[in-house]
Coordinates of C-alpha atoms and ligand atoms in Angstrom, one line a residue:
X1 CA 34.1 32.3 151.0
X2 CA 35.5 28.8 151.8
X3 CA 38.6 29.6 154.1
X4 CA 41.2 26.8 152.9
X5 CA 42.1 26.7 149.1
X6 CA 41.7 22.7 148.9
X7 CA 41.7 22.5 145.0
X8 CA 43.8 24.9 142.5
X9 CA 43.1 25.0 138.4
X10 CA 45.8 26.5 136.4
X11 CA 44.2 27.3 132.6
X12 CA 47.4 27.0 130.8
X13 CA 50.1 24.7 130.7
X14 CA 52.4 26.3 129.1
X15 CA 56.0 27.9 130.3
X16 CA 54.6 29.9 133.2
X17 CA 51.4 27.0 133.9
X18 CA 53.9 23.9 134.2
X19 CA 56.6 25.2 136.1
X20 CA 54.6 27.7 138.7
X21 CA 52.2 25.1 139.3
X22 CA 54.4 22.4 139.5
X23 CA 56.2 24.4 142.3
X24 CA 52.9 25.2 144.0
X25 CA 51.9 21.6 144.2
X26 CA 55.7 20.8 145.4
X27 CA 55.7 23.1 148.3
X28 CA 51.7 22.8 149.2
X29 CA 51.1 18.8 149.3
X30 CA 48.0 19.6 151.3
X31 CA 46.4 21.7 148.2
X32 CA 45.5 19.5 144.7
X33 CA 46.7 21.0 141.8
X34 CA 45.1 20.6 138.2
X35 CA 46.4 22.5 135.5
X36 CA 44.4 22.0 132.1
X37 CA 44.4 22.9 128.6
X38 CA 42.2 22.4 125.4
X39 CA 46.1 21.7 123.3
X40 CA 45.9 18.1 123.7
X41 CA 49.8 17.0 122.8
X42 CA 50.5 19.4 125.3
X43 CA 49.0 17.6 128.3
X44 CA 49.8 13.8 127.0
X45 CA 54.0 15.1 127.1
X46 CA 53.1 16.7 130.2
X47 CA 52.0 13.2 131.4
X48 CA 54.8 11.1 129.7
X49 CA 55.9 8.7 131.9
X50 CA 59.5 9.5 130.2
X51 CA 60.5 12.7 132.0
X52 CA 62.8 13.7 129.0
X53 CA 59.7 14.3 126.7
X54 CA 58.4 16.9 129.0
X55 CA 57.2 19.4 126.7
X56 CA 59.2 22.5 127.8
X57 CA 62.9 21.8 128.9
X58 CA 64.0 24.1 132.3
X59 CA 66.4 22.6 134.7
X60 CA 65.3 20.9 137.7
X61 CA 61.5 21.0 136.4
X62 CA 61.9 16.9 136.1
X63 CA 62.8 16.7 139.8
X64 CA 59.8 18.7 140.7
X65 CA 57.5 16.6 138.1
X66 CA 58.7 13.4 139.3
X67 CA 57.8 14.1 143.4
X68 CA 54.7 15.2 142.7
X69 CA 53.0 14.0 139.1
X70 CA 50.0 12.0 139.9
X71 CA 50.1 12.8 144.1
X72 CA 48.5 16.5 144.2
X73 CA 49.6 17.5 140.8
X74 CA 47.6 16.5 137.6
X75 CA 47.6 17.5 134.0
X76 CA 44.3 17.2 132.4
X77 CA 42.4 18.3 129.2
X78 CA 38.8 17.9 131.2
X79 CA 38.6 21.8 131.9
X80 CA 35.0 22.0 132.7
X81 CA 34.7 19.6 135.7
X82 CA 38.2 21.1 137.0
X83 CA 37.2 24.5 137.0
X84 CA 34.0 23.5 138.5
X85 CA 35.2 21.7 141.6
X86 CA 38.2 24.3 142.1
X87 CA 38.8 26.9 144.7
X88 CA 40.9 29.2 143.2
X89 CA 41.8 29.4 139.1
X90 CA 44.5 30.6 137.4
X91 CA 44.5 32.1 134.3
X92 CA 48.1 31.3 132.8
X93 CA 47.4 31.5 128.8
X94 CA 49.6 33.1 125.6
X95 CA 48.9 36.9 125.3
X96 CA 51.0 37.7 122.1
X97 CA 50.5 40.9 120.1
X98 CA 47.5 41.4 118.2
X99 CA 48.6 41.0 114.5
X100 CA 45.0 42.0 112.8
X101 CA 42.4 45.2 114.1
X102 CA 42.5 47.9 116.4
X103 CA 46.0 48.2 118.5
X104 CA 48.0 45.7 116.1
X105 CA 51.3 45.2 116.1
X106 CA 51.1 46.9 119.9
X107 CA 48.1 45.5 122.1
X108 CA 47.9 42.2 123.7
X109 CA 45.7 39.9 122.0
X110 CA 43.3 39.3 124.9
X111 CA 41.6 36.2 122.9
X112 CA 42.9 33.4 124.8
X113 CA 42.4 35.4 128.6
X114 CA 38.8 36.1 127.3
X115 CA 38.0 32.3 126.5
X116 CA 39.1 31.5 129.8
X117 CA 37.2 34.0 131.5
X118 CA 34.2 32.5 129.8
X119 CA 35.0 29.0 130.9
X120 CA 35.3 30.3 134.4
X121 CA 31.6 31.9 133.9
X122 CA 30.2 28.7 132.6
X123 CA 32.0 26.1 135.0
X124 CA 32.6 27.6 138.1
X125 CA 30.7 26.7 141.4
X126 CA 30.0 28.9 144.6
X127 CA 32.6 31.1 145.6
X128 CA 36.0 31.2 143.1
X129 CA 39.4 33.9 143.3
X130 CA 40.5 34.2 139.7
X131 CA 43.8 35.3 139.5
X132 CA 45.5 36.7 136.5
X133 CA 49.0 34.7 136.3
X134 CA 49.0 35.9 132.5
X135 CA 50.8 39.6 131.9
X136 CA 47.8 41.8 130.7
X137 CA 47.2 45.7 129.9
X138 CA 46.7 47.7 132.8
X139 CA 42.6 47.3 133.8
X140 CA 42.7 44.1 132.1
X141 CA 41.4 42.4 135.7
X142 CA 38.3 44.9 134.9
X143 CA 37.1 43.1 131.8
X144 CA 37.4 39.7 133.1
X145 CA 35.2 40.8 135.9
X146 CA 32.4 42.0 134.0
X147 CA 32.8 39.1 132.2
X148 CA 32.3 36.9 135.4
X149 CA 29.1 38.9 136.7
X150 CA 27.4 39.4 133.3
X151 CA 27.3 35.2 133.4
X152 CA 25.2 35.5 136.6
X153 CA 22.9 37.9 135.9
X154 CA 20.1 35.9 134.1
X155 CA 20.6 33.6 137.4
X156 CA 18.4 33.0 140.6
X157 CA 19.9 35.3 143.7
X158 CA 20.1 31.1 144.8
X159 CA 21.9 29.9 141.7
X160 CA 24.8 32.6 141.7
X161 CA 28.2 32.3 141.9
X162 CA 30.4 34.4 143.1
X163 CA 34.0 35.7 142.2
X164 CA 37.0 37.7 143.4
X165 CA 39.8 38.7 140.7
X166 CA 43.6 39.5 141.8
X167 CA 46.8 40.0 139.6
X168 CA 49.4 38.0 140.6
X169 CA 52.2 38.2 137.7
X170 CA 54.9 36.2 137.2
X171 CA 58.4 37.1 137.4
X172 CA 60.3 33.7 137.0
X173 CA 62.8 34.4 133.9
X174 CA 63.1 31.1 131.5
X175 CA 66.1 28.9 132.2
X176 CA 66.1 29.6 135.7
X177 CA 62.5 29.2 136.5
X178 CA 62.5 26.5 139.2
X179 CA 65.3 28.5 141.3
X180 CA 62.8 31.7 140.7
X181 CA 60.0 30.2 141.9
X182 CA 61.5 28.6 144.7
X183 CA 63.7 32.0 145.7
X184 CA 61.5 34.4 144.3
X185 CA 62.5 38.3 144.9
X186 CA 59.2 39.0 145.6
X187 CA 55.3 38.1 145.0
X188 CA 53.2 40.4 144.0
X189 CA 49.3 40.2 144.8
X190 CA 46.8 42.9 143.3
X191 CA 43.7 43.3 144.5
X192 CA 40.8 44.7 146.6
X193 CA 39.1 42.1 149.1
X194 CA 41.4 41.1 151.7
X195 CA 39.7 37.7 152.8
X196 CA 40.8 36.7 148.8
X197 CA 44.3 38.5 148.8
X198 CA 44.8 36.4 152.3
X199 CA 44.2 33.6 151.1
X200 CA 46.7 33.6 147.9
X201 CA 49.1 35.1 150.2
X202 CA 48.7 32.3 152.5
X203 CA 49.7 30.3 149.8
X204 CA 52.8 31.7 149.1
X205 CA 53.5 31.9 153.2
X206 CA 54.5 28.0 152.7
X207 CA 58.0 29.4 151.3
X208 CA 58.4 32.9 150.8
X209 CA 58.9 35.3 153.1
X210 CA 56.5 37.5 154.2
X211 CA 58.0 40.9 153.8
X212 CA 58.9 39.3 149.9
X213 CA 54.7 39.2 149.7
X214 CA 53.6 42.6 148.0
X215 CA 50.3 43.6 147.9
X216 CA 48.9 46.7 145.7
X217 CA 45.9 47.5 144.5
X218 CA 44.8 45.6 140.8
X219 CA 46.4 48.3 138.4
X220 CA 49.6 49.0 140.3
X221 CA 50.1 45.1 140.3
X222 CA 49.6 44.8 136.4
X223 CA 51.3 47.8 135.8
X224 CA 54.5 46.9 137.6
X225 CA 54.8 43.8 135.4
X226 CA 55.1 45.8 132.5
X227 CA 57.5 48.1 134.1
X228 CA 59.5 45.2 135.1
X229 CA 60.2 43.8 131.7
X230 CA 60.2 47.2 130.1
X231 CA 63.1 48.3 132.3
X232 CA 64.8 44.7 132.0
X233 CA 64.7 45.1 128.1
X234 CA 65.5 49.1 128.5
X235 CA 68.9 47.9 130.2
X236 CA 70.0 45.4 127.5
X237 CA 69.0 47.6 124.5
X238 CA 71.3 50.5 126.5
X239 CA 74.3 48.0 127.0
X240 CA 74.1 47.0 122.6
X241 CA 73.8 50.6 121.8
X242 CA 76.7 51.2 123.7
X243 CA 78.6 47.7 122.1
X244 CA 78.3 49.6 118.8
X245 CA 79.8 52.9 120.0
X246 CA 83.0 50.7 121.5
X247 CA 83.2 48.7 118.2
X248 CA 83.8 52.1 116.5
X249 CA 86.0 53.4 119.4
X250 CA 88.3 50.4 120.5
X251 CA 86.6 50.5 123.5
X252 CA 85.2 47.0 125.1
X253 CA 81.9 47.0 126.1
X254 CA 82.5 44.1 128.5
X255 CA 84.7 46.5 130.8
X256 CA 82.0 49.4 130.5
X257 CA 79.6 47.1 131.9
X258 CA 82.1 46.1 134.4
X259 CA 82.9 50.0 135.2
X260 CA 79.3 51.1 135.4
X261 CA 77.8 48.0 137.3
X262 CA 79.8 48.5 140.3
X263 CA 78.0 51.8 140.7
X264 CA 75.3 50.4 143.3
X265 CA 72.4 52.8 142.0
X266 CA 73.4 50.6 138.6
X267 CA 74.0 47.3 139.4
X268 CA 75.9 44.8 137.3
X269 CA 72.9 42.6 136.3
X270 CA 71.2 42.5 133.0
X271 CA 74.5 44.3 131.8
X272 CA 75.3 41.2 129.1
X273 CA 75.9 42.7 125.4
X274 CA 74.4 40.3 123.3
X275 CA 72.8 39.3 119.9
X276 CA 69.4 41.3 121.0
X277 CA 67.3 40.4 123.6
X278 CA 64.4 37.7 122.7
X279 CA 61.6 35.4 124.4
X280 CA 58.1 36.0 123.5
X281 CA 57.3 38.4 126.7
X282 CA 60.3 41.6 126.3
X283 CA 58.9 42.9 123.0
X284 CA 55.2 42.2 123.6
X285 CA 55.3 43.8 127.2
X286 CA 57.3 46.8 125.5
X287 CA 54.7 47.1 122.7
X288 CA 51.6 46.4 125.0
X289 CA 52.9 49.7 127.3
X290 CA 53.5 51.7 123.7
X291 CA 49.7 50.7 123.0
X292 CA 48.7 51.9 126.5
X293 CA 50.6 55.0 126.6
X294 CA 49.1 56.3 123.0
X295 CA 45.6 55.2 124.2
X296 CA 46.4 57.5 126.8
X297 CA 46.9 60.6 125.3
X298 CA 50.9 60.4 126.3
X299 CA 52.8 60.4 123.2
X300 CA 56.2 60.9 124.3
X301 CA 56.0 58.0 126.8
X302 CA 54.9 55.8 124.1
X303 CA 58.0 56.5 121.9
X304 CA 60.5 56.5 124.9
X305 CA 59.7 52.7 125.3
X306 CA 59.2 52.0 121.7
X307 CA 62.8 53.4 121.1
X308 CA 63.9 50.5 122.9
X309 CA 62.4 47.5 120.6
X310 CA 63.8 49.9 117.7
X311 CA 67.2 49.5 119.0
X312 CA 66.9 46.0 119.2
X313 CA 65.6 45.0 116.0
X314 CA 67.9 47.2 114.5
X315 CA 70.9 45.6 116.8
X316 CA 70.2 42.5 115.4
X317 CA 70.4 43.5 111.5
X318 CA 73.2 44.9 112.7
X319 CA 74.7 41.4 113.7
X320 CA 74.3 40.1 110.6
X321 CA 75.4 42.8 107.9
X322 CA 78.9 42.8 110.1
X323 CA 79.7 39.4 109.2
X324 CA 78.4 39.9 105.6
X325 CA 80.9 42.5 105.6
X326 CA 83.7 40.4 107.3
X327 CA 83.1 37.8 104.5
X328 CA 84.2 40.0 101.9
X329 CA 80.6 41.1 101.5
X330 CA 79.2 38.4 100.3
X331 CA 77.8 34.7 101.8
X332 CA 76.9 33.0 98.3
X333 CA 77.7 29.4 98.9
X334 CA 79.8 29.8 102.0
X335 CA 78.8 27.9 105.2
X336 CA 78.1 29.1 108.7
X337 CA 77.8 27.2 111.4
X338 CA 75.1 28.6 113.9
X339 CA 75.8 28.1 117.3
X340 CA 72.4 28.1 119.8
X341 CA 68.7 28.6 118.3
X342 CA 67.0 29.3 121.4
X343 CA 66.9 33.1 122.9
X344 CA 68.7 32.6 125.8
X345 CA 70.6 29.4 126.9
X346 CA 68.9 26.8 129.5
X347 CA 65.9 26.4 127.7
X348 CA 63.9 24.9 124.3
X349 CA 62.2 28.0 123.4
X350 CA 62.6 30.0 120.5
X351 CA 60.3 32.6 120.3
X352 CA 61.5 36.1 119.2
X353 CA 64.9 34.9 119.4
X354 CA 67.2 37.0 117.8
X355 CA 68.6 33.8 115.8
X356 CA 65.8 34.0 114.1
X357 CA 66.0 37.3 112.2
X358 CA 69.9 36.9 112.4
X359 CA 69.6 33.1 110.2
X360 CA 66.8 34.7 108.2
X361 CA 69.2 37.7 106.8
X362 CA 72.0 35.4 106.3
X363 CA 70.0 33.0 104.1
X364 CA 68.2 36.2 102.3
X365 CA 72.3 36.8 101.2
X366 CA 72.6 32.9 100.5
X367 CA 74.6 31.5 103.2
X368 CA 74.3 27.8 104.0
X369 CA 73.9 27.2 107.5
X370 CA 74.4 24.3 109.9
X371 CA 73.0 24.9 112.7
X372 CA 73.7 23.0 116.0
X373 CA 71.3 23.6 119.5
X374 CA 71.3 21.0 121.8
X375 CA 67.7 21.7 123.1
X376 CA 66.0 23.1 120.0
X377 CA 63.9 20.3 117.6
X378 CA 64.5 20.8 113.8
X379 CA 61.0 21.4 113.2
X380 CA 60.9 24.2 115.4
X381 CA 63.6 25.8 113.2
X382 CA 61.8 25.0 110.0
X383 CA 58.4 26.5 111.8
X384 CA 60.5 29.7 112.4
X385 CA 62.6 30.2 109.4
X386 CA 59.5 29.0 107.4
X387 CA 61.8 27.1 105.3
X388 CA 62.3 23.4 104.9
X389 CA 65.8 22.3 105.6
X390 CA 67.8 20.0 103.2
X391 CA 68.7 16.3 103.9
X392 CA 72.0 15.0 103.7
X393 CA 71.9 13.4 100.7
X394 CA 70.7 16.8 99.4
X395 CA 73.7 18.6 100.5
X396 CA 76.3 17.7 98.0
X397 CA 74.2 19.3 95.0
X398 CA 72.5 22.3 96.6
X399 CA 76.3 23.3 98.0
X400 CA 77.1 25.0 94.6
X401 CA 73.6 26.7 94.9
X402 CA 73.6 30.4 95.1
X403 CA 70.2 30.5 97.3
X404 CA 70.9 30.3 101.1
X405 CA 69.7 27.0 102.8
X406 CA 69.7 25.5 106.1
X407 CA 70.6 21.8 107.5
X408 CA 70.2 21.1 111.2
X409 CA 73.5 19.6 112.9
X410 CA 72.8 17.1 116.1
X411 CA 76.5 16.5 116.9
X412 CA 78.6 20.0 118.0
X413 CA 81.7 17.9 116.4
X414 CA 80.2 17.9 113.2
X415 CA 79.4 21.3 112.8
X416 CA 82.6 22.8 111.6
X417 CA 82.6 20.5 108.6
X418 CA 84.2 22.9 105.9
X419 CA 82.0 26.2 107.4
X420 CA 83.7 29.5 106.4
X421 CA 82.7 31.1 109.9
X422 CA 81.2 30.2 113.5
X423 CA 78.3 32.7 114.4
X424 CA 77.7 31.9 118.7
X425 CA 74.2 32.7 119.2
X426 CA 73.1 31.4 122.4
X427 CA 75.0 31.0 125.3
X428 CA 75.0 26.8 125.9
X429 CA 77.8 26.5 128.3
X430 CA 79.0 23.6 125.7
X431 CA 80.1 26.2 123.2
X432 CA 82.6 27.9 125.7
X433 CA 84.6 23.9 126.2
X434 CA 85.0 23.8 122.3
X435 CA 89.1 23.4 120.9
X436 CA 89.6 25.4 118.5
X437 CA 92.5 23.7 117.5
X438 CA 90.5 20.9 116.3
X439 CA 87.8 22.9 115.0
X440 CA 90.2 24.8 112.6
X441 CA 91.3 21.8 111.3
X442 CA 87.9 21.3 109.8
X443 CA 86.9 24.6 108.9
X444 CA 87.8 26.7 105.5
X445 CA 90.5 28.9 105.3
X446 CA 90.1 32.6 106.2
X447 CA 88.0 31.1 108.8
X448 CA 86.2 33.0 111.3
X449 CA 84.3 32.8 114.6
X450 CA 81.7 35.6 115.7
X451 CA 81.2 35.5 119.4
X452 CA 77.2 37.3 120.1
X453 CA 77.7 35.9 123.6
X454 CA 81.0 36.5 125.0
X455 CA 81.8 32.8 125.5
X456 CA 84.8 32.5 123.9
X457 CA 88.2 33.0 124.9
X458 CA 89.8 34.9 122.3
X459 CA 93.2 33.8 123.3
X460 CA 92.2 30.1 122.2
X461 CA 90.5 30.7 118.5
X462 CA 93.2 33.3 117.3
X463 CA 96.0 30.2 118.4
X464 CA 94.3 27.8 116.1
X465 CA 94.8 30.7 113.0
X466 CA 91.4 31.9 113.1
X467 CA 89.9 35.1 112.9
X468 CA 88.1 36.4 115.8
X469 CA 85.3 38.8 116.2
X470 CA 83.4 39.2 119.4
X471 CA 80.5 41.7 119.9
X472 CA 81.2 45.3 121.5
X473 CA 85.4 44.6 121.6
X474 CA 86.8 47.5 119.6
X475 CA 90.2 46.9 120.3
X476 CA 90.4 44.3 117.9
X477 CA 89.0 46.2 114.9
Ligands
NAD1 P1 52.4 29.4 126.4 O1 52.0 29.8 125.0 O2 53.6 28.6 126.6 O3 51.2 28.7 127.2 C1 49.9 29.1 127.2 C2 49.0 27.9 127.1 O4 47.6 28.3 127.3 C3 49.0 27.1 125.8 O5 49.4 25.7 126.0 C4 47.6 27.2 125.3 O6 47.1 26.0 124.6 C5 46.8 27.4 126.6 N1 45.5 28.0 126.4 C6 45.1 29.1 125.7 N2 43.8 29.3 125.8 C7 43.3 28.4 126.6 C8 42.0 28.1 127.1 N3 41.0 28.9 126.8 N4 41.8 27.0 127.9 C9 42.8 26.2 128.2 N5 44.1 26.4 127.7 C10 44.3 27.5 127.0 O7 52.6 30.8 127.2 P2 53.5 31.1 128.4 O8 54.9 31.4 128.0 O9 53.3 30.1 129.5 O10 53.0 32.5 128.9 C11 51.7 32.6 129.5 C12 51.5 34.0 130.1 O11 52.5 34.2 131.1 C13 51.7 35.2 129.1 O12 50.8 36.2 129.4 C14 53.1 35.6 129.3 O13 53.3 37.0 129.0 C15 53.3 35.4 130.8 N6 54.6 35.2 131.3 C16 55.5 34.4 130.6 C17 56.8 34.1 131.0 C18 57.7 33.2 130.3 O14 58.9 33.2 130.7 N7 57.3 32.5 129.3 C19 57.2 34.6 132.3 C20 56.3 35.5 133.0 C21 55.0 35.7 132.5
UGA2 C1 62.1 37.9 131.3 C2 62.3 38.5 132.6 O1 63.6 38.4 133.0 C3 61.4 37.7 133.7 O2 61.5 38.4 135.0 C4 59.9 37.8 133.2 O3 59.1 37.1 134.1 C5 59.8 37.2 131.8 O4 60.7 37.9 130.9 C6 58.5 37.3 131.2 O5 57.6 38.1 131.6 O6 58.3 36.5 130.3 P1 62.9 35.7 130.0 O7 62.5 36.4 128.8 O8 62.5 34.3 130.2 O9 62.5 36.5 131.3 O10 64.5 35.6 130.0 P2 65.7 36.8 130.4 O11 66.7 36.2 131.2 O12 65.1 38.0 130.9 O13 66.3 37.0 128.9 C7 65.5 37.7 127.9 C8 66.4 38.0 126.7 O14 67.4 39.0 127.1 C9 67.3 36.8 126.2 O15 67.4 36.8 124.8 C10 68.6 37.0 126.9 O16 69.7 36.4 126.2 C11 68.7 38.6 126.8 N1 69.6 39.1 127.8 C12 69.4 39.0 129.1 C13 70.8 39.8 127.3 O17 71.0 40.0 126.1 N2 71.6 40.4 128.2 C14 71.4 40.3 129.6 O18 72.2 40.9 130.4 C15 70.3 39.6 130.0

């Protein structure tokens, strides 16, 4: 095995590829970086000379782009000659859940980690450490393996390549991903020869700690990601059960959270009451460890974690038959003005954001929305809501329509135009600098503002004459 990692592939440029690479590259100017991918559009915005068309939006990612784009880091649709001529590769693709066969609905659809795993087996030259960056099912680094030495075994003992596999997950949380990567809690490296776990870890040395460097052995490594986001999502689906117990009390859940996070062995992190949590990895890790848990014979486990996507999906309904209720039950014709598409603020990505199912009820009960995010494309909204959204010239007419319809609103001045309510769905630190006072003027009498994200000050809408509703405060109901 070569002792210096001189050449890294990343297959996969998406959230977790671009960012964690770029950071590599950043703090390791002595090690080329090439991260590839056979989605084309990807890799020529990844390569814009306009740093504001990089295709995923995470603060200070531009900054790290612009230092090293084109010096040691590279994005690059040629994967065979990459992988061929690289060191170490890794594997950074989309695992969703399998919608058709055997485990849908729960299991990881291993597809994409499988193709790569056969590009690996085709291209690669001498001796190559995989790593698994992707989050897989426990003994996932087992299959990718036997992929890699079934390849050689038609091969001259002169011909062969060898391989070592490690799980290295990622932990960096969108929005926040630069700061993650750079200040990492820990790094975790799976794996089982030490001359391969050395040199990843050597890697890492350039900026992290060394007592922040965990090594385990493969499973305990791909296990602990699951656990990770299981018991990050387990927290928020606890703190909205609870929002929903104060709304019936007249308790808040805000000071709850506040009274049981200063208990140490709690902790006041991930204690935010909100709309349901969202992002495309909290429901498929959840529903990957269900999967596991049944394929293991352990029932119980299996619905102890499944309990908490229940809660959330049925958080989220819960969201948007309240203000159904609050509109003197019915949204025919009236308009709501959505505040934030994407599932968490800080970021352009919407998948599994709760906005989604939220927007979706409100048009099933005919609502008109205008919705505002300042990072969000409208085609990304139409992709989601699977609904085309009307022009402008359209909206006069379809107004007096009784079927719910969408419009997006670029301007967060314009997006109290005559709405009935303002629904906060994302927490863009914009939305917490709005006046009211001037909002009100705009908006239709009984107006109202829902607050998902506890950005409002109360004080400040209820001034202006408007009604006020913010999640998990019972003491206003
Ligand atoms: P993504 O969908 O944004 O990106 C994956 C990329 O892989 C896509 O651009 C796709 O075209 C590419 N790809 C798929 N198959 C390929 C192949 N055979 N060859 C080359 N390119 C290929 O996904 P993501 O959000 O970056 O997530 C990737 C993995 O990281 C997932 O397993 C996810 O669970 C995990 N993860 C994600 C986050 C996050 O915040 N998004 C954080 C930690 C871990
Ligand atoms: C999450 C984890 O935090 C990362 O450690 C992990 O690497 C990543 O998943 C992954 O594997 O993909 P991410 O989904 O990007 O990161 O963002 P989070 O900050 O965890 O937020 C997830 C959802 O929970 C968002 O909708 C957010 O609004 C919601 N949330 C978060 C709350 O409702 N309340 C909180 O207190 C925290």
């Amino acid at each position: 095995m070569k002792n210096k990692i001189r050449k890294i592939c990343c297959i996969g440029a998406g959230y977790v590829g671009g960012p964690t690479m770029a950071v590599i590259a950043d703090k390791c100017p002595e090690i080329d970086v090439v991260v590839v991918d056979i989605n084309k559009n990807r890799i020529d915005l990844w390569n814009d000379p306009d740093y504001s068309k990089l295709p995923i939006y995470e603060p200070g990612l531009d900054e790290v782009i612009k230092r090293c784009r084109n010096n040691n880091l590279f994005f690059s649709t040629d994967i065979k000659d990459n992988i061929a001529t690289a060191d170490m590769i890794f594997i950074s693709v989309n695992t969703p859940t399998k919608t058709k066969g055997i485990g849908a609905g729960e299991a990881s659809n291993l597809k994409w980690v499988e193709s790569s795993a056969r590009e690996v087996a085709n291209y690669a030259r001498g001796h190559t450490i995989v790593v698994e960056k992707s989050t897989l099912p426990v003994k996932t680094a087992e299959v990718i393996k036997n992929i890699l030495q079934a390849s050689q075994s038609n091969k001259n003992t002169s011909d062969r390549n060898s391989f070592d596999v490690l799980s290295n997950p990622e932990f960096l949380a969108e929005g926040s991903a630069i700061r993650d990567l750079e200040y990492p809690d820990r790094v975790l490296i799976g794996g089982d020869n030490p001359a391969a776990i050395k040199a990843l870890g050597s890697i890492y040395e350039n900026w992290v700690q060394k007592d922040k460097i965990l090594y385990t052995n493969l499973w305990s490594s791909e296990l602990a990601k699951l656990t990770a986001n299981a018991f990050l999502a387990q927290r928020i689906s606890s703190i909205n059960s609870i929002s929903a117990l104060c709304e019936a009390t007249g308790a808040n859940v805000r000071e709850v959270a506040r009274a049981i996070g200063t208990d140490h062995r709690i902790g006041s992190k991930f204690l935010d009451c909100g709309p349901g949590f969202g992002g495309s990895c909290f429901k498929k890790d959840i529903l990957n460890l269900v999967y596991l848990s049944k394929y293991f014979k352990l029932p119980e486990v299996a619905s102890f974690w499944e309990s908490v996507v229940t809660l959330n999906n049925w958080h989220q309904n819960r969201v948007s038959r309240l203000i159904v209720e609050k509109l003197f039950g019915t949204l025919s014709g009236k308009r709501i003005a959505i505040l934030g598409f994407s599932f968490k603020a800080n970021t352009n990505d919407t998948r599994e954001s709760a906005a989604i199912q939220i927007c979706k009820n409100l048009i099933e009960e005919g609502a008109v929305l205008h919705i505002h995010d300042p990072k969000v494309e409208s085609k990304q909204i139409e992709k989601d809501l699977n609904m085309e959204p009307i022009s402008d010239e359209d909206t006069k007419n379809i107004y007096n329509s009784s079927s719910g319809i969408w419009k997006k609103v670029k301007h967060l001045e314009d997006v109290f135009n005559q709405v009935d309510a303002v629904l906060i769905l994302t927490e863009w630190q914009d939305y917490s600098k709005i006046d009211w006072k001037l909002a009100s003027e705009k908006m239709r009498s009984p107006a109202w503002v829902f607050d998902c994200r506890s950005v409002i000050e109360q004080k400040d809408v209820i001034d202006s004459g408007i009604n006020f509703w913010q999640i998990g405060d019972g003491s206003k109901n």
